[in-house]
XYZ file of C-alpha atoms in Angstrom:
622
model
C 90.319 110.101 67.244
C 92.165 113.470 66.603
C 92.368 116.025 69.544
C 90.406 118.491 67.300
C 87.032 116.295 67.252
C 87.342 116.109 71.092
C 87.433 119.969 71.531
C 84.046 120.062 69.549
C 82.572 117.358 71.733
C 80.275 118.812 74.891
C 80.893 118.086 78.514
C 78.966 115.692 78.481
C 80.648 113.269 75.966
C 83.962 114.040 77.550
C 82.568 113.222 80.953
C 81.401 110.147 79.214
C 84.685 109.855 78.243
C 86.801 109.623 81.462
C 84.476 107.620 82.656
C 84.628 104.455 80.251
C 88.540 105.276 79.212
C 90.819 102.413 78.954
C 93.503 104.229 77.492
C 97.122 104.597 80.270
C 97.265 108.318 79.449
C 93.510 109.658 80.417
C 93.814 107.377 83.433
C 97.041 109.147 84.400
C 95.193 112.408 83.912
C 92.413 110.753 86.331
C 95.026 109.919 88.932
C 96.302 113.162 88.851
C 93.021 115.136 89.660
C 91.935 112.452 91.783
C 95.727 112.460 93.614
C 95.950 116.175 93.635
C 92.104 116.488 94.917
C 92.952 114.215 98.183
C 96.666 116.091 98.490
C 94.792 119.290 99.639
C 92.489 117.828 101.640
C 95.233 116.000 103.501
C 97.213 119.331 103.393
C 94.043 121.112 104.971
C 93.932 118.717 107.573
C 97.714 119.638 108.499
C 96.978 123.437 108.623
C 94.287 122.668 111.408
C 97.165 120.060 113.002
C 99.734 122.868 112.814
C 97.197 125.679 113.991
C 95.956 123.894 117.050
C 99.599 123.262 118.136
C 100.566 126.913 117.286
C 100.439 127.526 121.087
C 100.613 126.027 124.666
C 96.783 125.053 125.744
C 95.022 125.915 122.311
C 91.605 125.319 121.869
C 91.557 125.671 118.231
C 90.009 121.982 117.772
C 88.516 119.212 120.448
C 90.670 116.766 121.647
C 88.847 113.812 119.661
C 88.198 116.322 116.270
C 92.671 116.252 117.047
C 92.709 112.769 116.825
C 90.545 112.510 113.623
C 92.519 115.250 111.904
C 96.148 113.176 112.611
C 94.121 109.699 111.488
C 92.719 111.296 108.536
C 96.049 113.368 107.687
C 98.123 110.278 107.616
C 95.892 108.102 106.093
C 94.910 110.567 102.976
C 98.246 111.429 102.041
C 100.056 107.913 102.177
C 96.927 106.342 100.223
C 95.321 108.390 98.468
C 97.614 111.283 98.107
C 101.189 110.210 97.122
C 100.207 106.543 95.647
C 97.725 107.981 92.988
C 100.056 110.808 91.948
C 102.989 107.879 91.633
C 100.254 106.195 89.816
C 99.519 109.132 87.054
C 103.271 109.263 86.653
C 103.744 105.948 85.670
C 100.429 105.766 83.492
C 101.486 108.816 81.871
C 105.060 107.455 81.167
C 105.985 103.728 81.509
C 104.250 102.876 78.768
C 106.416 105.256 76.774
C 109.583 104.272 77.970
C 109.278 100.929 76.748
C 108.022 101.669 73.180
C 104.222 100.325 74.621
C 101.062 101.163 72.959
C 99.118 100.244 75.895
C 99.214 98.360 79.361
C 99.070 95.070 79.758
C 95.264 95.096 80.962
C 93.977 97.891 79.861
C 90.665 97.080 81.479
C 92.247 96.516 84.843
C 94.351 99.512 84.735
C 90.656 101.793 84.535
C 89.242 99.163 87.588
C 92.481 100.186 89.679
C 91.752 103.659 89.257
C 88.051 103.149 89.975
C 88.114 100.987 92.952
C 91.140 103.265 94.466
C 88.464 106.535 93.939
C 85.336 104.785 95.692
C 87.948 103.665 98.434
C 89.329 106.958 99.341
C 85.312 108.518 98.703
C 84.113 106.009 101.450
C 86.740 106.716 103.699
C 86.203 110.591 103.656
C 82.578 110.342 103.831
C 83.129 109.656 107.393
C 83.259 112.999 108.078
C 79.826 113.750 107.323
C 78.335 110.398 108.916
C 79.225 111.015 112.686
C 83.111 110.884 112.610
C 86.272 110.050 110.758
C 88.896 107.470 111.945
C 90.531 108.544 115.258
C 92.814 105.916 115.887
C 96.050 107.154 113.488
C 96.957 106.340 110.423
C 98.471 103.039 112.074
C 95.363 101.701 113.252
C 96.573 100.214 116.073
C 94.596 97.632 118.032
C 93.314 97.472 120.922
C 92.352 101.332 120.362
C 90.592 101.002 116.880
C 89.040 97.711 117.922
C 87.300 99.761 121.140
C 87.120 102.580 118.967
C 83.256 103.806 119.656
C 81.341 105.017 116.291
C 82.002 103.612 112.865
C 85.182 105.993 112.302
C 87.431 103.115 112.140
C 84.625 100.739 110.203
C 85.539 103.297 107.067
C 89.036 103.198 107.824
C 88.901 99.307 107.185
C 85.842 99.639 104.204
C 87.872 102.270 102.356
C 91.439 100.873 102.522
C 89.963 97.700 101.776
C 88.110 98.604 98.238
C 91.238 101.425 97.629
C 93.693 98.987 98.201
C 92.574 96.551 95.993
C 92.571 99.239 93.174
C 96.870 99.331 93.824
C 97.749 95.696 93.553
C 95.952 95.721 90.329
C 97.793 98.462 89.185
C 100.947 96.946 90.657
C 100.552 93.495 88.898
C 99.459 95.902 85.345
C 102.487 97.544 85.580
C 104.614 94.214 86.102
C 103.225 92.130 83.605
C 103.640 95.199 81.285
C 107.163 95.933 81.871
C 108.135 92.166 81.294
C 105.886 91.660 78.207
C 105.747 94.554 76.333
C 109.184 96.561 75.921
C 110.247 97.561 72.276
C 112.559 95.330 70.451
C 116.108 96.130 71.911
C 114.722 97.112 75.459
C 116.582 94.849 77.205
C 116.002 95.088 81.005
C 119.599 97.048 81.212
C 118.257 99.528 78.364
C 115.375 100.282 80.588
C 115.223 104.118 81.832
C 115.797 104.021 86.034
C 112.139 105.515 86.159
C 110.888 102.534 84.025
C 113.068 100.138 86.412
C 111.962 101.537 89.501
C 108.416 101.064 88.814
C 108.978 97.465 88.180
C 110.698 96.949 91.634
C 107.658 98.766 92.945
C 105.066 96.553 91.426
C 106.867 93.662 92.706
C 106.852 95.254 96.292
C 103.330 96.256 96.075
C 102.323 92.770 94.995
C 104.053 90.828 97.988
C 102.915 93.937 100.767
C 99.388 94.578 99.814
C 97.972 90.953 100.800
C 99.758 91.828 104.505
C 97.093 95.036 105.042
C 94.223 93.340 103.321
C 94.907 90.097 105.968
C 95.093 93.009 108.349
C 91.921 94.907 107.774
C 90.167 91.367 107.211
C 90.717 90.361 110.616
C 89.752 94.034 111.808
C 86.912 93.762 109.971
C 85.725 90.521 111.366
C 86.293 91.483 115.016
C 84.884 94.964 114.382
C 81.719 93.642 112.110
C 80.941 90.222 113.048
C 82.409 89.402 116.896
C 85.605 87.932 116.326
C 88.432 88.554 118.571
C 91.709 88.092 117.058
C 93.082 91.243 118.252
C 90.709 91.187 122.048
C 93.181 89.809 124.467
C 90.380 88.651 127.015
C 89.397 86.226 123.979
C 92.789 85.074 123.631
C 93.419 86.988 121.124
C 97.047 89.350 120.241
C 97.448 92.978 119.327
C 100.370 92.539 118.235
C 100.315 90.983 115.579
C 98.142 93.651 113.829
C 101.466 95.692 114.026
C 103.007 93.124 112.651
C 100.697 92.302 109.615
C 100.336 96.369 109.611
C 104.205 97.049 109.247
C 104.954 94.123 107.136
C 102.995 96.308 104.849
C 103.669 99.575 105.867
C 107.741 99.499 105.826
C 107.617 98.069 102.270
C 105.062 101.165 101.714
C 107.331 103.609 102.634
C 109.919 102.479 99.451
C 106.535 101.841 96.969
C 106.209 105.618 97.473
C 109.865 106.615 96.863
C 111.493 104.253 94.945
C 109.385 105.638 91.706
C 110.533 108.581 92.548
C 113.932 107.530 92.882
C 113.991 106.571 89.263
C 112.152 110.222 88.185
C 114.960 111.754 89.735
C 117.551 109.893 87.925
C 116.311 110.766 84.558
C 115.679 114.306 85.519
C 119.385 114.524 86.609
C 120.988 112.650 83.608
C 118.688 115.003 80.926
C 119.479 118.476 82.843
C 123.155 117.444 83.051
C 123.592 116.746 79.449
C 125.353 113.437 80.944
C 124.286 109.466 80.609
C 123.191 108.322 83.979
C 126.933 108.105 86.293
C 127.288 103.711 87.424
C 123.542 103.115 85.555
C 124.310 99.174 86.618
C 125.067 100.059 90.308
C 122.059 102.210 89.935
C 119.477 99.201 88.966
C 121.229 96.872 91.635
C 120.441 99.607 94.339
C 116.974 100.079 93.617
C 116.702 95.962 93.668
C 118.414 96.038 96.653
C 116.441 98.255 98.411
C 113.260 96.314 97.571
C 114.693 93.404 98.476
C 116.093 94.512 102.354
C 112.533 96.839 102.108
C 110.915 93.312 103.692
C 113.121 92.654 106.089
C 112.948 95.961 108.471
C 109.101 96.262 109.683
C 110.177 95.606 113.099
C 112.303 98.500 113.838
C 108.448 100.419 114.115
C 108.361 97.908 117.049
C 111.737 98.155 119.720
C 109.683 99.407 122.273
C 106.883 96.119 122.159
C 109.158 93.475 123.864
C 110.132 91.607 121.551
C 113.751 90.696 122.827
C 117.579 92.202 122.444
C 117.995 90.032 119.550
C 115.320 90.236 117.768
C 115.784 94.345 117.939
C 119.468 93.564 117.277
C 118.132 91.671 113.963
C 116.023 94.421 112.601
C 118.707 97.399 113.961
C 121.497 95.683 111.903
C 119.370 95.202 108.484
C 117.901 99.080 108.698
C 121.110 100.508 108.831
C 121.782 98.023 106.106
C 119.394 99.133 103.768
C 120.825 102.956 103.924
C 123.899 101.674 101.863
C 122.302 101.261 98.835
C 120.637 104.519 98.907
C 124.055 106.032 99.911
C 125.242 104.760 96.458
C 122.281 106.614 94.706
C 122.808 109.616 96.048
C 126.569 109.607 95.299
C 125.645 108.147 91.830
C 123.463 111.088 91.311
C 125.987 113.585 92.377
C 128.388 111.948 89.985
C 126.007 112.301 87.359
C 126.042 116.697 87.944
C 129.871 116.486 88.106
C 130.993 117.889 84.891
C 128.000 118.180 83.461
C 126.294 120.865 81.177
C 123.307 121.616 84.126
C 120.205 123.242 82.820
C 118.241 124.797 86.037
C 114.800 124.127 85.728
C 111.708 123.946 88.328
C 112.482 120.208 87.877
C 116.090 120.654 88.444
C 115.708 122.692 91.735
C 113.386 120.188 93.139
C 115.573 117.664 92.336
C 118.621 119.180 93.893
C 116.910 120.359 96.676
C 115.684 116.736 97.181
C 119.458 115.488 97.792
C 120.396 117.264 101.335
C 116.432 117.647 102.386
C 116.769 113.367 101.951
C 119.923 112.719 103.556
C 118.727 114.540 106.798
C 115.892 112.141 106.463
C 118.213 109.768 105.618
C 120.635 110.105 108.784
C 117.731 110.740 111.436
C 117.003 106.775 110.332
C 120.128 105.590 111.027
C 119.396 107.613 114.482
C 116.381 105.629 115.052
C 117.357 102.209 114.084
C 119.634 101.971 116.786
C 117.331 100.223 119.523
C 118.855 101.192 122.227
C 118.379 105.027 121.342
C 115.114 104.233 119.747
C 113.348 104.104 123.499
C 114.118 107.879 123.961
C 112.920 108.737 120.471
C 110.104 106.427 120.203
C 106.646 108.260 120.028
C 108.147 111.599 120.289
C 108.361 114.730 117.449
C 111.634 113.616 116.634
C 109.764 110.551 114.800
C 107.149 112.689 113.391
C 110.481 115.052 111.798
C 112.284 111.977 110.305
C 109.273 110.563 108.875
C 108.386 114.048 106.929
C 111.749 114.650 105.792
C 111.662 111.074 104.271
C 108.407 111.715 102.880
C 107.927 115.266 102.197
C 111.653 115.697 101.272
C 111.389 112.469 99.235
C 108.466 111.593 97.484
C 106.557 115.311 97.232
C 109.891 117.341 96.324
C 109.567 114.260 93.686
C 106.481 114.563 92.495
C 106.835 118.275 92.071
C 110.332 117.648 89.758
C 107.969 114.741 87.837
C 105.202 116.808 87.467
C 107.223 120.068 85.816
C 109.449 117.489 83.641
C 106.653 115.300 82.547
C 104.163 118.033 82.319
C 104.727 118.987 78.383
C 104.454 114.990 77.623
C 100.944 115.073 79.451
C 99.568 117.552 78.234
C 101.850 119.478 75.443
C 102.396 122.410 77.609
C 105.122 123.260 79.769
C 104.321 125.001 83.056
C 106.058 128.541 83.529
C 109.176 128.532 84.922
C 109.127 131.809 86.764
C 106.002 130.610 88.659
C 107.529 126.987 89.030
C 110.827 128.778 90.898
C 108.202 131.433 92.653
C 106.415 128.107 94.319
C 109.500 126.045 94.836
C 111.344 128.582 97.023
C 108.082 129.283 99.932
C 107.576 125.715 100.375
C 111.369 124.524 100.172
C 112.046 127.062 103.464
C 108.408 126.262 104.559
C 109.602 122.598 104.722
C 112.691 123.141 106.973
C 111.069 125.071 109.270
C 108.200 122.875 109.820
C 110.403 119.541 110.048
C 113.860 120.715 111.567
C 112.731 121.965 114.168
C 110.605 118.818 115.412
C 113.804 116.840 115.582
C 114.629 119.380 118.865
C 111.055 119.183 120.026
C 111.041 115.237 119.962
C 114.543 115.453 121.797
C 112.667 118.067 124.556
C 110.022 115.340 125.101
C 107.443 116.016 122.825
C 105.047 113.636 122.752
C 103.282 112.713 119.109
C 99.511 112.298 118.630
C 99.041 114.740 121.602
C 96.431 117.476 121.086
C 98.312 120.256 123.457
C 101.399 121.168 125.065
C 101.794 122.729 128.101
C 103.226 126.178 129.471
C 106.987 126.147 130.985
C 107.895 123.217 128.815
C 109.767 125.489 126.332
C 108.240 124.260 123.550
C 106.086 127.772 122.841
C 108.668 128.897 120.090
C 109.818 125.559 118.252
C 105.600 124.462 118.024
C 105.503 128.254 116.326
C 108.085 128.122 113.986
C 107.173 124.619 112.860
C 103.640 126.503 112.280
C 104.873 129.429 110.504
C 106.233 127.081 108.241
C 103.704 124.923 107.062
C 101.763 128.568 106.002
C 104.974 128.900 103.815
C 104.388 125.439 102.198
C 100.775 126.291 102.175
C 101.726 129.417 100.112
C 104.292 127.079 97.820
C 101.656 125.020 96.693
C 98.913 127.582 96.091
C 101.304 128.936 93.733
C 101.522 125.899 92.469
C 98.038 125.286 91.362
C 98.284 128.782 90.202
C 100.693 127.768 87.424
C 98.667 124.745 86.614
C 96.004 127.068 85.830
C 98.187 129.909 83.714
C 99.675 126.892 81.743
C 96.574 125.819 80.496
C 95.272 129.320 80.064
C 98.126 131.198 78.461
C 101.044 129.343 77.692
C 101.691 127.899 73.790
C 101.952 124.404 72.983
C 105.381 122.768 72.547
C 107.164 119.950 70.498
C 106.916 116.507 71.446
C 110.936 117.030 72.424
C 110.801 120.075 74.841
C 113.627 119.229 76.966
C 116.105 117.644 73.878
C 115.263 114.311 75.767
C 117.274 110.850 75.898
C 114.689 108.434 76.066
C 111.831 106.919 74.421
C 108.999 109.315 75.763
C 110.500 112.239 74.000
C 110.386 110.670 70.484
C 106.465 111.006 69.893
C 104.254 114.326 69.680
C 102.877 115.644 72.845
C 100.151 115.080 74.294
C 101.011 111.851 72.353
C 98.568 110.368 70.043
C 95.859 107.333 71.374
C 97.936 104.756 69.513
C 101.560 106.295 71.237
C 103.942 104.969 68.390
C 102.808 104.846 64.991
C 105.682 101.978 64.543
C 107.246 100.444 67.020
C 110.851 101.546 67.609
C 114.166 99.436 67.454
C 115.687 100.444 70.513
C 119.517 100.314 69.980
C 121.351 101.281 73.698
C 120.496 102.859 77.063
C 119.043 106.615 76.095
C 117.751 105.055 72.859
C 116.318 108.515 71.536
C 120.040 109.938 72.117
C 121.283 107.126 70.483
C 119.669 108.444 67.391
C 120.117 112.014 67.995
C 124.097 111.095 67.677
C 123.613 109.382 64.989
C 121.600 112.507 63.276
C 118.723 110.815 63.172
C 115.126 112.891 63.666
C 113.414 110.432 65.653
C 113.401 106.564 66.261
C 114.138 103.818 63.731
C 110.950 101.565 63.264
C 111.209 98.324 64.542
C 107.865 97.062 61.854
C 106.438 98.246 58.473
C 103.570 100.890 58.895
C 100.191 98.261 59.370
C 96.702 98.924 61.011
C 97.077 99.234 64.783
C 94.817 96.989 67.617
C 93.375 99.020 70.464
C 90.703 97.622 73.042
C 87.639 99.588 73.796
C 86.082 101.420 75.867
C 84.207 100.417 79.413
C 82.050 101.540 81.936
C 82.250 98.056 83.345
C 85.368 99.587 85.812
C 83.113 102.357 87.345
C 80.153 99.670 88.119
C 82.067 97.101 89.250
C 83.486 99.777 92.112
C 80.885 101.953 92.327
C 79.154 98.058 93.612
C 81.646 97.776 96.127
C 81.275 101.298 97.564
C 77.029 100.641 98.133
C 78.311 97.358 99.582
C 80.851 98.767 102.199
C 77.897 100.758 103.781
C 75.947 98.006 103.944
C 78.814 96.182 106.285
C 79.396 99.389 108.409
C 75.821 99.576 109.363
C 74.539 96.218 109.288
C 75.785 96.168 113.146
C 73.252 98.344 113.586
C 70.127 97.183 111.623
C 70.385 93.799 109.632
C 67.839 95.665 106.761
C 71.585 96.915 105.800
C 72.406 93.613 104.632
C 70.253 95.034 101.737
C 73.205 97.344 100.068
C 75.651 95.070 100.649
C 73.100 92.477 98.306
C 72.789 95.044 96.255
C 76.281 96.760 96.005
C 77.884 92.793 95.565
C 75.085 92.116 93.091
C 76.263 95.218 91.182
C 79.772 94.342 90.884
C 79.394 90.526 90.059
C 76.649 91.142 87.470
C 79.955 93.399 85.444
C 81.951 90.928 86.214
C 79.507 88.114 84.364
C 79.153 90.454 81.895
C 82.984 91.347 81.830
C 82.771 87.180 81.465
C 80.940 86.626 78.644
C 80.953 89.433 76.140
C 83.295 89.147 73.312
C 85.118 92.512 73.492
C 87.696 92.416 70.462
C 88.707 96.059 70.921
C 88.758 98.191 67.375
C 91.403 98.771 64.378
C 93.021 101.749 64.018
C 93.910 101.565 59.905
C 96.886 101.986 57.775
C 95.310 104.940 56.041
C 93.872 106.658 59.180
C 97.903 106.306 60.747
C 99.340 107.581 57.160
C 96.834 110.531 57.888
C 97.886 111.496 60.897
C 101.346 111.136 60.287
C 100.908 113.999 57.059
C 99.305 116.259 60.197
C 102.072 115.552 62.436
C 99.938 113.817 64.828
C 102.134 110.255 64.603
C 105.278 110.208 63.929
């Protein structure tokens, strides 16, 4: 269907649309409204964190509205901020980079997306139902288990549904990258943003199972009586911190190891340069994935658990900052000499190097045990973790979003507006995070919802404040070019940046089909590969024949849109058995799409020889 017929089409019908798509590159655009949508409100809830810490004895928010705001902040931007954004990238890209025409499971990639939306809706509709989650974004037991209200039932509901949405998009992503590259897309022709994806999958399909054991058993003790984290019953808080952390370290390198691999190509195109030690690069990213397992504990010195046990998971966290080391040098290596172009996807990028390392370094501080009982539970925590995290994976997703951009949706955002927001929330970022480091060191406590007078922590709490208004500003500015782009700017070439790999070969916004032929893939940075040759774009790898595309389906929506009735119907039944009624009906909802998922033939449609031919004359295929 040309882009031309959809422009005539009303709201409506392109409501319609979203709704049943199963195609990679509408879900990526569904991801990143859905992504961006929940990054405000998480950023929101860290203006009212930062204002009600502004000063000594503030009064801003209650003490228990504090302890939703911190819950809700965490929770919303490690699950349903930074995941789904990850998630748009590599909807919007992987399939490209491999010379795909689709996902795997197209039909799974639209239930991801669906169930990860009605997750992250039931979670926030706590808000309005008598109070959000107020026991951190950890969850720990035995405070969430006493937890009064139903705060922390939609903690477990949401994550629950939402989580289940990400290891289907993790074991999509997987089975696409093995079974679907080009011919000639070996797995050490793969682009690094292409490899780090797969490593991701791979660590989102062995950590995921750990939080949904996790949330089970919270459910069960919460829902139905159990006691398997109620120590009068025998039962062992611990080991939700284990089961949570088993998950949650692995989490940490799902969010940035994508990102890892964005910055890679960003730095090779801008330089002009092949990626510097590409080999060394893959191993590291493996690497990291692999020793990402084998750390969870260090979140734990302070529980007992014995010198050598702490000695254990010391020595493999400083481990695992080797391989990074080598990235970063790699990625300096890959600058050196080169031709740099400095765009809004360059700064971030650069910026991203030192803003990490601090991150980085502050890691290395914590993993030492010993040391880790002064830090433990103080700012100093709270500064690492954002300069891993906001230095990391946002910087990232701001360098993906301005380099990807044109290939998502055949515009390029403004560059004087892309350096206008970068530099606010770059200084906005340092003076938030730095700072906490000293305030930690003072004896700042986390989670707390004031400080005292005399403590000398009046001006670091204010600068640290005056800062997160300047990332506040950043991103406004942000959203401002997102806007302008759409509005004013002109459409571009499916090769904006004079790209190296397979993305940049096809028109942008790229057609439904994404390669009219297949391409032969001939070396790492195929597309350059041809470019030296003086070739215009890739060399087919098949003869011009009618392409196979599955249909549409609202089956996705239903089958989460059951779940979400359902997950009431288990928070409140407590209350009132005549809930068991939604969760009959909400489980009756989903299983009757999946029976019907079951047993009707869906052969997807044709997309003909002649209809192809067309759109290659219009310079929609190419």
């Amino acid at each position: 269907m040309s882009t031309a017929t959809a422009q005539k089409r009303g709201l409506g019908a392109a409501i319609w649309d979203y709704l049943t798509t199963v195609d990679h590159k509408k879900i990526a655009h569904l991801y990143l409204v859905a992504g961006g949508l929940f990054f405000l409100i998480g950023g929101i809830e860290a203006m009212l964190i930062r204002i009600q810490l502004m000063k000594p004895d503030n009064n801003f928010i209650s003490a228990g509205l504090y302890n939703e705001m911190i819950t809700m902040h965490g929770t919303t931007m490690i699950f349903l901020a930074a995941m789904p954004l990850i998630f748009a990238l590599m909807n919007a890209v992987v399939p490209l980079q491999i010379g795909a025409r689709d996902v795997a499971f197209p039909f799974l990639n639209s239930l991801g997306f669906w169930l990860f939306l009605f997750g992250g809706l039931l979670l926030n509709v706590s808000w309005f139902t008598g109070g959000a989650p107020d026991a951190g974004w950890t969850n720990y037991a035995p405070l969430s288990t006493s937890s009064p209200g139903h705060g922390v039932d939609y903690y477990v509901m949401g994550l629950q549904i939402s989580g289940a949405g990400t290891l289907i998009g993790g074991i999509n992503f997987l089975v696409t990258i093995v079974n679907m590259r080009a011919p000639g897309m070996t797995y050490m022709r793969m682009p690094l943003f292409t490899w780090s994806t797969f490593v991701t999958s791979t660590l989102i399909l062995f950590a995921f199972p750990a939080l949904t054991v996790g949330l089970f058993l919270m459910m069960f003790d919460r829902m139905f009586g159990s006691a398997f984290f109620d120590v009068g019953l025998g039962g062992n808080v611990i080991i939700w911190e284990h089961l949570f952390w088993i998950f949650g370290h692995p989490e940490v390198y799902i969010l940035i190891l994508p990102l890892f691999g964005a910055f890679s190509d960003i730095f090779s195109n801008f330089s002009k340069k092949r990626l510097f030690g590409y080999s060394a690069m893959v191993f590291a990213t493996v690497l990291i994935g692999f020793l990402g397992f084998m750390v969870w504990a260090h979140h734990m010195f302070t529980v007992g658990m014995g010198p050598i046990a702490n000695s254990i998971f010391a020595v493999a966290t400083m481990a695992i900052a080797v391989p990074t080391g080598i990235k970063i040098f790699n990625w300096l290596f890959t600058m050196w000499g080169g031709q740099i172009k400095m765009t809004s996807a360059m700064l971030w990028s650069i910026a991203f190097i030192p803003s990490f390392t601090i991150g980085g370094m502050t890691g290395v501080m914590l993993a030492a045990a010993a040391a880790d009982y002064q830090y433990h539970d103080t700012y100093f925590v709270v500064g690492h973790f954002h300069y891993v995290i906001v230095g990391g994976v946002v910087f990232g997703l701001f360098a993906s979003l301005h380099y990807w951009w044109p290939k998502m949706f055949g515009k390029v955002l403004n560059e004087k507006l892309g350096k206008l927001a970068f530099w606010p929330f770059f200084i906005g970022f340092h003076l938030t995070f730095f700072i906490q480091h000293f305030l930690g060191l003072m004896g700042m406590p986390r989670r707390y919802w004031v400080f005292l007078e005399g403590q000398g922590l009046d001006a670091g709490n204010l600068i640290s404040t005056i800062g997160a208004f300047l990332m506040a500003i950043g991103t406004v500015i942000f959203l401002i070019n997102v806007v302008y782009t759409s509005v004013k700017e002109k459409k571009v070439s499916g090769d904006p940046w004079n790209g190296r790999t397979l993305e940049w070969s096809i028109p942008s916004p790229p057609p439904h089909y994404n390669f009219v032929q297949t391409p032969l893939v001939r070396g790492l940075d195929p597309l350059w590969v041809e470019k030296m040759d003086g070739k215009e774009g890739m060399t087919p790898a098949e003869p011009l024949g009618d392409i196979h595309m599955p249909n549409a389906s609202i089956l996705p929506f239903t089958i989460s849109l059951g779940l979400f009735i359902a997950g009431f119907g288990f928070i409140y039944q407590v209350d009132d058995p005549a809930w068991l009624i939604a969760v009959f009906a909400g489980m009756g909802i989903t299983l009757a799409s999946m029976l019907i998922r079951s047993l009707k033939d869906d052969l997807g449609h044709h997309i003909h020889k002649e209809d192809l031919e067309e759109d290659i004359k219009k310079g929609v295929g190419r």
